[in-house]
Amino acid sequence: MRITIAREALLKPLLLVGGIVEKKQTQQILSNVLVQIEADRARITATDNEVEIVANTRVDGAVPGMITMPARKLIDICRTLPDDAVIQIDVEGDRAIVKSQKSRFMLATLPAADFPSVKTDQAQYEFALPQKELKHMIEKTQFAMAQQDVRYYLNGLMLEMDNGHWRAVATDGHRLAVTSVHVDIALPGKTQIIVPRKAVVELGRLLENSDTPIKVKVGSNYLRVNFEEMQFTSKLIDGRFPDYERVLPKETVNKIVADKDTLRQCLIRASILSNEKYRGIRLKFAHDQMCATAQNPEQEQAEDEIPVVYSGPELDIGFNVNYLLDAVNAVDTPNVEMWLADSNTMGMLKPEGANNNSVYVVMPMRL
């Protein structure tokens, strides 16, 4: 096998697929990328047995074949070569020789036949949407996913498909994030899948904030997203996601409207002296005012007051300030709506306006 390729043409697909290659792998071959050469095209694949990314690129001259090479070392070689470098790769036995001008590297290889792939079946659903729509869904919800929770079905993002809608839901048991977009799809009923946390984070990295369409395929055990020159595939979590609709407040009693940036800075200032472990903060609402207070085991205290739009009864409620800040940061309107009932009931935050499809729920804390 032999290829001749411009540095940039090789580095770009390597960086796209390299995000899922971890330094410590249970199988040595998972530290490699699979390079397949056909005519004037190179197909580069990386996998961790749960997520698989395939990127295509053009080569100037090639002898067809396939081999696996160490991903990180190949990326580092490409990075350190001059921008206008032309790279030649020759495979001889179990070694790959990488040359560019007077630079020469000899890398160990492993057989392409041993490289695993994510098994897929016939897609049950297929639809297309702009990249920015899926990227928006991930950015607005991924922060609420659990990390290494024993309830494994929480360690991912639930995607719910319904007629004309695609909804993303994430929860770690303490807070909930929900957002949705319109998609051109007709289904007999609701369908839910759970995408693992690592796949969600990686997919969010690959997506661009553009109108370029992507094709989404959903099978019985996988999600696949096809780009122009790339294919992303992830296994799904086999589990039943909690009924998130039961958590969404049915009765919204007291509405508070605050300037997003003012609220955010207030929470940050008050959090400086909060308990580092529990991150508790107390919010007190009176007529058009919000007072945020916090204290820590050293008996240090912080207090910060900002104007809000509120005309209801006095309210006093505690929250984890990190959860509040995550929700506020996800809001993409100038003002934030907060809906509260009492000190023992979960609070709901959302962008101001009736046309927004994002909702954030945070459980209260006893302080």
PDB file of N, CA, C and O in Angstrom, residues 113-182:
ATOM      1  N   ALA A 113      -7.451  -6.618   9.159  1.00  0.00           N
ATOM      2  CA  ALA A 113      -8.484  -7.633   9.382  1.00  0.00           C
ATOM      3  C   ALA A 113      -8.885  -7.734  10.854  1.00  0.00           C
ATOM      4  O   ALA A 113      -9.992  -8.201  11.174  1.00  0.00           O
ATOM      5  N   ASP A 114      -7.995  -7.294  11.760  1.00  0.00           N
ATOM      6  CA  ASP A 114      -8.276  -7.370  13.194  1.00  0.00           C
ATOM      7  C   ASP A 114      -9.003  -6.138  13.723  1.00  0.00           C
ATOM      8  O   ASP A 114      -9.371  -6.085  14.892  1.00  0.00           O
ATOM      9  N   PHE A 115      -9.201  -5.132  12.870  1.00  0.00           N
ATOM     10  CA  PHE A 115      -9.814  -3.876  13.332  1.00  0.00           C
ATOM     11  C   PHE A 115     -11.319  -4.071  13.497  1.00  0.00           C
ATOM     12  O   PHE A 115     -12.011  -4.490  12.567  1.00  0.00           O
ATOM     13  N   PRO A 116     -11.861  -3.774  14.686  1.00  0.00           N
ATOM     14  CA  PRO A 116     -13.299  -4.012  14.924  1.00  0.00           C
ATOM     15  C   PRO A 116     -14.161  -2.919  14.287  1.00  0.00           C
ATOM     16  O   PRO A 116     -13.682  -1.836  13.948  1.00  0.00           O
ATOM     17  N   SER A 117     -15.449  -3.198  14.129  1.00  0.00           N
ATOM     18  CA  SER A 117     -16.391  -2.196  13.630  1.00  0.00           C
ATOM     19  C   SER A 117     -17.680  -2.305  14.431  1.00  0.00           C
ATOM     20  O   SER A 117     -18.006  -3.365  14.977  1.00  0.00           O
ATOM     21  N   VAL A 118     -18.406  -1.186  14.516  1.00  0.00           N
ATOM     22  CA  VAL A 118     -19.693  -1.157  15.215  1.00  0.00           C
ATOM     23  C   VAL A 118     -20.734  -1.814  14.315  1.00  0.00           C
ATOM     24  O   VAL A 118     -20.981  -1.363  13.202  1.00  0.00           O
ATOM     25  N   LYS A 119     -21.328  -2.885  14.802  1.00  0.00           N
ATOM     26  CA  LYS A 119     -22.295  -3.642  14.006  1.00  0.00           C
ATOM     27  C   LYS A 119     -23.625  -2.890  13.927  1.00  0.00           C
ATOM     28  O   LYS A 119     -24.125  -2.379  14.923  1.00  0.00           O
ATOM     29  N   THR A 120     -24.182  -2.818  12.740  1.00  0.00           N
ATOM     30  CA  THR A 120     -25.457  -2.140  12.533  1.00  0.00           C
ATOM     31  C   THR A 120     -26.407  -3.024  11.731  1.00  0.00           C
ATOM     32  O   THR A 120     -25.977  -3.928  11.029  1.00  0.00           O
ATOM     33  N   ASP A 121     -27.698  -2.738  11.862  1.00  0.00           N
ATOM     34  CA  ASP A 121     -28.706  -3.455  11.083  1.00  0.00           C
ATOM     35  C   ASP A 121     -29.452  -2.453  10.200  1.00  0.00           C
ATOM     36  O   ASP A 121     -29.038  -1.297  10.070  1.00  0.00           O
ATOM     37  N   GLN A 122     -30.529  -2.868   9.615  1.00  0.00           N
ATOM     38  CA  GLN A 122     -31.308  -1.994   8.753  1.00  0.00           C
ATOM     39  C   GLN A 122     -31.870  -0.830   9.563  1.00  0.00           C
ATOM     40  O   GLN A 122     -32.417  -1.017  10.655  1.00  0.00           O
ATOM     41  N   ALA A 123     -31.718   0.385   9.042  1.00  0.00           N
ATOM     42  CA  ALA A 123     -32.232   1.571   9.731  1.00  0.00           C
ATOM     43  C   ALA A 123     -33.758   1.521   9.810  1.00  0.00           C
ATOM     44  O   ALA A 123     -34.425   1.186   8.840  1.00  0.00           O
ATOM     45  N   GLN A 124     -34.288   1.839  10.995  1.00  0.00           N
ATOM     46  CA  GLN A 124     -35.736   1.880  11.185  1.00  0.00           C
ATOM     47  C   GLN A 124     -36.321   3.231  10.811  1.00  0.00           C
ATOM     48  O   GLN A 124     -37.459   3.317  10.360  1.00  0.00           O
ATOM     49  N   TYR A 125     -35.524   4.298  11.016  1.00  0.00           N
ATOM     50  CA  TYR A 125     -35.979   5.646  10.708  1.00  0.00           C
ATOM     51  C   TYR A 125     -34.840   6.422  10.065  1.00  0.00           C
ATOM     52  O   TYR A 125     -33.680   6.263  10.436  1.00  0.00           O
ATOM     53  N   GLU A 126     -35.173   7.258   9.107  1.00  0.00           N
ATOM     54  CA  GLU A 126     -34.200   8.119   8.456  1.00  0.00           C
ATOM     55  C   GLU A 126     -34.817   9.489   8.217  1.00  0.00           C
ATOM     56  O   GLU A 126     -35.975   9.587   7.838  1.00  0.00           O
ATOM     57  N   PHE A 127     -34.048  10.535   8.466  1.00  0.00           N
ATOM     58  CA  PHE A 127     -34.496  11.889   8.163  1.00  0.00           C
ATOM     59  C   PHE A 127     -33.277  12.805   8.062  1.00  0.00           C
ATOM     60  O   PHE A 127     -32.160  12.420   8.434  1.00  0.00           O
ATOM     61  N   ALA A 128     -33.485  14.000   7.543  1.00  0.00           N
ATOM     62  CA  ALA A 128     -32.407  14.970   7.368  1.00  0.00           C
ATOM     63  C   ALA A 128     -32.752  16.263   8.090  1.00  0.00           C
ATOM     64  O   ALA A 128     -33.930  16.600   8.256  1.00  0.00           O
ATOM     65  N   LEU A 129     -31.716  16.983   8.533  1.00  0.00           N
ATOM     66  CA  LEU A 129     -31.897  18.286   9.158  1.00  0.00           C
ATOM     67  C   LEU A 129     -30.586  19.043   9.093  1.00  0.00           C
ATOM     68  O   LEU A 129     -29.523  18.443   8.903  1.00  0.00           O
ATOM     69  N   PRO A 130     -30.615  20.372   9.251  1.00  0.00           N
ATOM     70  CA  PRO A 130     -29.372  21.156   9.242  1.00  0.00           C
ATOM     71  C   PRO A 130     -28.489  20.787  10.438  1.00  0.00           C
ATOM     72  O   PRO A 130     -28.991  20.504  11.521  1.00  0.00           O
ATOM     73  N   GLN A 131     -27.170  20.825  10.221  1.00  0.00           N
ATOM     74  CA  GLN A 131     -26.237  20.510  11.301  1.00  0.00           C
ATOM     75  C   GLN A 131     -26.501  21.332  12.550  1.00  0.00           C
ATOM     76  O   GLN A 131     -26.435  20.831  13.673  1.00  0.00           O
ATOM     77  N   LYS A 132     -26.769  22.624  12.364  1.00  0.00           N
ATOM     78  CA  LYS A 132     -26.894  23.515  13.518  1.00  0.00           C
ATOM     79  C   LYS A 132     -28.062  23.140  14.418  1.00  0.00           C
ATOM     80  O   LYS A 132     -28.029  23.438  15.620  1.00  0.00           O
ATOM     81  N   GLU A 133     -29.072  22.463  13.865  1.00  0.00           N
ATOM     82  CA  GLU A 133     -30.220  22.075  14.685  1.00  0.00           C
ATOM     83  C   GLU A 133     -29.819  21.005  15.704  1.00  0.00           C
ATOM     84  O   GLU A 133     -30.173  21.089  16.892  1.00  0.00           O
ATOM     85  N   LEU A 134     -29.100  19.989  15.246  1.00  0.00           N
ATOM     86  CA  LEU A 134     -28.656  18.936  16.164  1.00  0.00           C
ATOM     87  C   LEU A 134     -27.612  19.480  17.127  1.00  0.00           C
ATOM     88  O   LEU A 134     -27.604  19.122  18.316  1.00  0.00           O
ATOM     89  N   LYS A 135     -26.723  20.344  16.640  1.00  0.00           N
ATOM     90  CA  LYS A 135     -25.717  20.940  17.514  1.00  0.00           C
ATOM     91  C   LYS A 135     -26.395  21.750  18.619  1.00  0.00           C
ATOM     92  O   LYS A 135     -25.990  21.687  19.785  1.00  0.00           O
ATOM     93  N   HIS A 136     -27.442  22.486  18.247  1.00  0.00           N
ATOM     94  CA  HIS A 136     -28.206  23.271  19.220  1.00  0.00           C
ATOM     95  C   HIS A 136     -28.812  22.369  20.293  1.00  0.00           C
ATOM     96  O   HIS A 136     -28.733  22.666  21.495  1.00  0.00           O
ATOM     97  N   MET A 137     -29.392  21.251  19.881  1.00  0.00           N
ATOM     98  CA  MET A 137     -30.013  20.327  20.831  1.00  0.00           C
ATOM     99  C   MET A 137     -28.995  19.806  21.837  1.00  0.00           C
ATOM    100  O   MET A 137     -29.272  19.718  23.041  1.00  0.00           O
ATOM    101  N   ILE A 138     -27.824  19.452  21.349  1.00  0.00           N
ATOM    102  CA  ILE A 138     -26.783  18.908  22.229  1.00  0.00           C
ATOM    103  C   ILE A 138     -26.279  19.975  23.189  1.00  0.00           C
ATOM    104  O   ILE A 138     -26.144  19.735  24.400  1.00  0.00           O
ATOM    105  N   GLU A 139     -25.987  21.170  22.666  1.00  0.00           N
ATOM    106  CA  GLU A 139     -25.451  22.237  23.512  1.00  0.00           C
ATOM    107  C   GLU A 139     -26.427  22.643  24.610  1.00  0.00           C
ATOM    108  O   GLU A 139     -26.006  23.030  25.709  1.00  0.00           O
ATOM    109  N   LYS A 140     -27.718  22.574  24.340  1.00  0.00           N
ATOM    110  CA  LYS A 140     -28.722  23.030  25.298  1.00  0.00           C
ATOM    111  C   LYS A 140     -29.063  21.987  26.366  1.00  0.00           C
ATOM    112  O   LYS A 140     -29.796  22.295  27.313  1.00  0.00           O
ATOM    113  N   THR A 141     -28.561  20.769  26.219  1.00  0.00           N
ATOM    114  CA  THR A 141     -28.971  19.716  27.154  1.00  0.00           C
ATOM    115  C   THR A 141     -27.831  18.877  27.730  1.00  0.00           C
ATOM    116  O   THR A 141     -27.983  18.296  28.807  1.00  0.00           O
ATOM    117  N   GLN A 142     -26.692  18.778  27.058  1.00  0.00           N
ATOM    118  CA  GLN A 142     -25.689  17.792  27.457  1.00  0.00           C
ATOM    119  C   GLN A 142     -25.132  17.998  28.865  1.00  0.00           C
ATOM    120  O   GLN A 142     -24.706  17.036  29.521  1.00  0.00           O
ATOM    121  N   PHE A 143     -25.126  19.235  29.354  1.00  0.00           N
ATOM    122  CA  PHE A 143     -24.577  19.494  30.684  1.00  0.00           C
ATOM    123  C   PHE A 143     -25.350  18.786  31.791  1.00  0.00           C
ATOM    124  O   PHE A 143     -24.838  18.587  32.898  1.00  0.00           O
ATOM    125  N   ALA A 144     -26.602  18.398  31.527  1.00  0.00           N
ATOM    126  CA  ALA A 144     -27.423  17.759  32.560  1.00  0.00           C
ATOM    127  C   ALA A 144     -27.283  16.236  32.572  1.00  0.00           C
ATOM    128  O   ALA A 144     -27.919  15.566  33.388  1.00  0.00           O
ATOM    129  N   MET A 145     -26.477  15.664  31.672  1.00  0.00           N
ATOM    130  CA  MET A 145     -26.280  14.205  31.678  1.00  0.00           C
ATOM    131  C   MET A 145     -25.531  13.779  32.933  1.00  0.00           C
ATOM    132  O   MET A 145     -24.686  14.507  33.453  1.00  0.00           O
ATOM    133  N   ALA A 146     -25.844  12.594  33.424  1.00  0.00           N
ATOM    134  CA  ALA A 146     -25.139  12.047  34.586  1.00  0.00           C
ATOM    135  C   ALA A 146     -23.748  11.564  34.171  1.00  0.00           C
ATOM    136  O   ALA A 146     -23.484  11.308  32.992  1.00  0.00           O
ATOM    137  N   GLN A 147     -22.870  11.438  35.164  1.00  0.00           N
ATOM    138  CA  GLN A 147     -21.528  10.909  34.931  1.00  0.00           C
ATOM    139  C   GLN A 147     -21.313   9.690  35.813  1.00  0.00           C
ATOM    140  O   GLN A 147     -21.332   9.803  37.028  1.00  0.00           O
ATOM    141  N   GLN A 148     -21.147   8.547  35.200  1.00  0.00           N
ATOM    142  CA  GLN A 148     -20.873   7.288  35.915  1.00  0.00           C
ATOM    143  C   GLN A 148     -21.910   6.993  36.992  1.00  0.00           C
ATOM    144  O   GLN A 148     -21.587   6.518  38.080  1.00  0.00           O
ATOM    145  N   ASP A 149     -23.157   7.269  36.703  1.00  0.00           N
ATOM    146  CA  ASP A 149     -24.242   6.952  37.626  1.00  0.00           C
ATOM    147  C   ASP A 149     -24.556   5.465  37.528  1.00  0.00           C
ATOM    148  O   ASP A 149     -24.478   4.871  36.447  1.00  0.00           O
ATOM    149  N   VAL A 150     -24.896   4.845  38.656  1.00  0.00           N
ATOM    150  CA  VAL A 150     -25.242   3.417  38.638  1.00  0.00           C
ATOM    151  C   VAL A 150     -26.507   3.192  37.809  1.00  0.00           C
ATOM    152  O   VAL A 150     -26.715   2.097  37.278  1.00  0.00           O
ATOM    153  N   ARG A 151     -27.326   4.239  37.695  1.00  0.00           N
ATOM    154  CA  ARG A 151     -28.485   4.176  36.797  1.00  0.00           C
ATOM    155  C   ARG A 151     -27.962   4.492  35.396  1.00  0.00           C
ATOM    156  O   ARG A 151     -28.017   5.611  34.939  1.00  0.00           O
ATOM    157  N   TYR A 152     -27.430   3.476  34.746  1.00  0.00           N
ATOM    158  CA  TYR A 152     -26.665   3.637  33.507  1.00  0.00           C
ATOM    159  C   TYR A 152     -27.437   4.390  32.427  1.00  0.00           C
ATOM    160  O   TYR A 152     -26.839   5.063  31.584  1.00  0.00           O
ATOM    161  N   TYR A 153     -28.766   4.286  32.458  1.00  0.00           N
ATOM    162  CA  TYR A 153     -29.572   4.950  31.428  1.00  0.00           C
ATOM    163  C   TYR A 153     -29.560   6.471  31.580  1.00  0.00           C
ATOM    164  O   TYR A 153     -30.031   7.188  30.685  1.00  0.00           O
ATOM    165  N   LEU A 154     -29.040   6.996  32.694  1.00  0.00           N
ATOM    166  CA  LEU A 154     -28.909   8.438  32.858  1.00  0.00           C
ATOM    167  C   LEU A 154     -27.584   8.959  32.306  1.00  0.00           C
ATOM    168  O   LEU A 154     -27.407  10.174  32.149  1.00  0.00           O
ATOM    169  N   ASN A 155     -26.645   8.052  32.010  1.00  0.00           N
ATOM    170  CA  ASN A 155     -25.323   8.455  31.528  1.00  0.00           C
ATOM    171  C   ASN A 155     -25.333   8.684  30.019  1.00  0.00           C
ATOM    172  O   ASN A 155     -24.492   8.164  29.278  1.00  0.00           O
ATOM    173  N   GLY A 156     -26.303   9.447  29.564  1.00  0.00           N
ATOM    174  CA  GLY A 156     -26.424   9.692  28.138  1.00  0.00           C
ATOM    175  C   GLY A 156     -27.536  10.685  27.869  1.00  0.00           C
ATOM    176  O   GLY A 156     -28.166  11.232  28.792  1.00  0.00           O
ATOM    177  N   LEU A 157     -27.789  10.901  26.599  1.00  0.00           N
ATOM    178  CA  LEU A 157     -28.811  11.838  26.159  1.00  0.00           C
ATOM    179  C   LEU A 157     -29.944  11.063  25.516  1.00  0.00           C
ATOM    180  O   LEU A 157     -29.726  10.257  24.614  1.00  0.00           O
ATOM    181  N   MET A 158     -31.166  11.299  26.004  1.00  0.00           N
ATOM    182  CA  MET A 158     -32.320  10.626  25.424  1.00  0.00           C
ATOM    183  C   MET A 158     -32.855  11.465  24.266  1.00  0.00           C
ATOM    184  O   MET A 158     -33.108  12.670  24.417  1.00  0.00           O
ATOM    185  N   LEU A 159     -32.995  10.828  23.116  1.00  0.00           N
ATOM    186  CA  LEU A 159     -33.567  11.488  21.945  1.00  0.00           C
ATOM    187  C   LEU A 159     -34.923  10.863  21.675  1.00  0.00           C
ATOM    188  O   LEU A 159     -35.029   9.650  21.508  1.00  0.00           O
ATOM    189  N   GLU A 160     -35.938  11.692  21.660  1.00  0.00           N
ATOM    190  CA  GLU A 160     -37.313  11.228  21.459  1.00  0.00           C
ATOM    191  C   GLU A 160     -37.840  11.753  20.124  1.00  0.00           C
ATOM    192  O   GLU A 160     -37.822  12.949  19.865  1.00  0.00           O
ATOM    193  N   MET A 161     -38.269  10.832  19.290  1.00  0.00           N
ATOM    194  CA  MET A 161     -38.814  11.187  17.979  1.00  0.00           C
ATOM    195  C   MET A 161     -40.326  11.040  17.994  1.00  0.00           C
ATOM    196  O   MET A 161     -40.856  10.047  18.470  1.00  0.00           O
ATOM    197  N   ASP A 162     -40.978  12.050  17.480  1.00  0.00           N
ATOM    198  CA  ASP A 162     -42.425  12.056  17.367  1.00  0.00           C
ATOM    199  C   ASP A 162     -42.763  12.713  16.035  1.00  0.00           C
ATOM    200  O   ASP A 162     -41.878  13.243  15.363  1.00  0.00           O
ATOM    201  N   ASN A 163     -43.997  12.680  15.646  1.00  0.00           N
ATOM    202  CA  ASN A 163     -44.380  13.293  14.372  1.00  0.00           C
ATOM    203  C   ASN A 163     -43.978  14.766  14.331  1.00  0.00           C
ATOM    204  O   ASN A 163     -44.517  15.586  15.068  1.00  0.00           O
ATOM    205  N   GLY A 164     -43.026  15.077  13.465  1.00  0.00           N
ATOM    206  CA  GLY A 164     -42.609  16.457  13.257  1.00  0.00           C
ATOM    207  C   GLY A 164     -41.667  17.022  14.294  1.00  0.00           C
ATOM    208  O   GLY A 164     -41.249  18.176  14.182  1.00  0.00           O
ATOM    209  N   HIS A 165     -41.303  16.247  15.319  1.00  0.00           N
ATOM    210  CA  HIS A 165     -40.437  16.764  16.376  1.00  0.00           C
ATOM    211  C   HIS A 165     -39.341  15.765  16.756  1.00  0.00           C
ATOM    212  O   HIS A 165     -39.538  14.558  16.701  1.00  0.00           O
ATOM    213  N   TRP A 166     -38.203  16.342  17.161  1.00  0.00           N
ATOM    214  CA  TRP A 166     -37.102  15.551  17.721  1.00  0.00           C
ATOM    215  C   TRP A 166     -36.692  16.251  19.003  1.00  0.00           C
ATOM    216  O   TRP A 166     -36.303  17.409  18.992  1.00  0.00           O
ATOM    217  N   ARG A 167     -36.820  15.546  20.113  1.00  0.00           N
ATOM    218  CA  ARG A 167     -36.603  16.154  21.423  1.00  0.00           C
ATOM    219  C   ARG A 167     -35.389  15.524  22.100  1.00  0.00           C
ATOM    220  O   ARG A 167     -35.197  14.313  22.048  1.00  0.00           O
ATOM    221  N   ALA A 168     -34.557  16.355  22.737  1.00  0.00           N
ATOM    222  CA  ALA A 168     -33.405  15.887  23.504  1.00  0.00           C
ATOM    223  C   ALA A 168     -33.678  16.119  24.986  1.00  0.00           C
ATOM    224  O   ALA A 168     -34.120  17.210  25.371  1.00  0.00           O
ATOM    225  N   VAL A 169     -33.411  15.110  25.807  1.00  0.00           N
ATOM    226  CA  VAL A 169     -33.673  15.190  27.253  1.00  0.00           C
ATOM    227  C   VAL A 169     -32.480  14.617  28.007  1.00  0.00           C
ATOM    228  O   VAL A 169     -31.980  13.537  27.669  1.00  0.00           O
ATOM    229  N   ALA A 170     -32.024  15.336  29.021  1.00  0.00           N
ATOM    230  CA  ALA A 170     -30.931  14.851  29.861  1.00  0.00           C
ATOM    231  C   ALA A 170     -31.250  15.139  31.324  1.00  0.00           C
ATOM    232  O   ALA A 170     -31.823  16.191  31.648  1.00  0.00           O
ATOM    233  N   THR A 171     -30.870  14.209  32.194  1.00  0.00           N
ATOM    234  CA  THR A 171     -31.063  14.411  33.632  1.00  0.00           C
ATOM    235  C   THR A 171     -30.045  13.596  34.409  1.00  0.00           C
ATOM    236  O   THR A 171     -29.639  12.509  33.973  1.00  0.00           O
ATOM    237  N   ASP A 172     -29.620  14.123  35.550  1.00  0.00           N
ATOM    238  CA  ASP A 172     -28.758  13.369  36.461  1.00  0.00           C
ATOM    239  C   ASP A 172     -29.479  13.096  37.773  1.00  0.00           C
ATOM    240  O   ASP A 172     -28.861  12.691  38.757  1.00  0.00           O
ATOM    241  N   GLY A 173     -30.779  13.321  37.783  1.00  0.00           N
ATOM    242  CA  GLY A 173     -31.566  13.103  38.991  1.00  0.00           C
ATOM    243  C   GLY A 173     -31.722  14.349  39.842  1.00  0.00           C
ATOM    244  O   GLY A 173     -32.595  14.399  40.719  1.00  0.00           O
ATOM    245  N   HIS A 174     -30.885  15.377  39.601  1.00  0.00           N
ATOM    246  CA  HIS A 174     -30.967  16.618  40.360  1.00  0.00           C
ATOM    247  C   HIS A 174     -31.471  17.774  39.507  1.00  0.00           C
ATOM    248  O   HIS A 174     -31.965  18.767  40.044  1.00  0.00           O
ATOM    249  N   ARG A 175     -31.290  17.642  38.203  1.00  0.00           N
ATOM    250  CA  ARG A 175     -31.782  18.676  37.289  1.00  0.00           C
ATOM    251  C   ARG A 175     -32.147  18.007  35.972  1.00  0.00           C
ATOM    252  O   ARG A 175     -31.724  16.878  35.675  1.00  0.00           O
ATOM    253  N   LEU A 176     -32.925  18.735  35.171  1.00  0.00           N
ATOM    254  CA  LEU A 176     -33.450  18.190  33.917  1.00  0.00           C
ATOM    255  C   LEU A 176     -33.347  19.267  32.842  1.00  0.00           C
ATOM    256  O   LEU A 176     -33.641  20.434  33.092  1.00  0.00           O
ATOM    257  N   ALA A 177     -32.912  18.866  31.645  1.00  0.00           N
ATOM    258  CA  ALA A 177     -32.840  19.780  30.504  1.00  0.00           C
ATOM    259  C   ALA A 177     -33.595  19.161  29.338  1.00  0.00           C
ATOM    260  O   ALA A 177     -33.394  17.990  29.013  1.00  0.00           O
ATOM    261  N   VAL A 178     -34.483  19.959  28.719  1.00  0.00           N
ATOM    262  CA  VAL A 178     -35.305  19.483  27.600  1.00  0.00           C
ATOM    263  C   VAL A 178     -35.279  20.528  26.494  1.00  0.00           C
ATOM    264  O   VAL A 178     -35.450  21.720  26.765  1.00  0.00           O
ATOM    265  N   THR A 179     -35.067  20.105  25.259  1.00  0.00           N
ATOM    266  CA  THR A 179     -35.194  21.008  24.120  1.00  0.00           C
ATOM    267  C   THR A 179     -35.642  20.205  22.910  1.00  0.00           C
ATOM    268  O   THR A 179     -35.487  18.975  22.880  1.00  0.00           O
ATOM    269  N   SER A 180     -36.209  20.866  21.913  1.00  0.00           N
ATOM    270  CA  SER A 180     -36.705  20.153  20.744  1.00  0.00           C
ATOM    271  C   SER A 180     -36.553  20.994  19.487  1.00  0.00           C
ATOM    272  O   SER A 180     -36.445  22.219  19.554  1.00  0.00           O
ATOM    273  N   VAL A 181     -36.523  20.305  18.332  1.00  0.00           N
ATOM    274  CA  VAL A 181     -36.486  20.963  17.030  1.00  0.00           C
ATOM    275  C   VAL A 181     -37.495  20.272  16.118  1.00  0.00           C
ATOM    276  O   VAL A 181     -37.918  19.140  16.383  1.00  0.00           O
ATOM    277  N   HIS A 182     -37.851  20.948  15.045  1.00  0.00           N
ATOM    278  CA  HIS A 182     -38.770  20.366  14.076  1.00  0.00           C
ATOM    279  C   HIS A 182     -37.991  19.529  13.071  1.00  0.00           C
ATOM    280  O   HIS A 182     -36.956  19.942  12.573  1.00  0.00           O
TER     281      HIS A 182
END
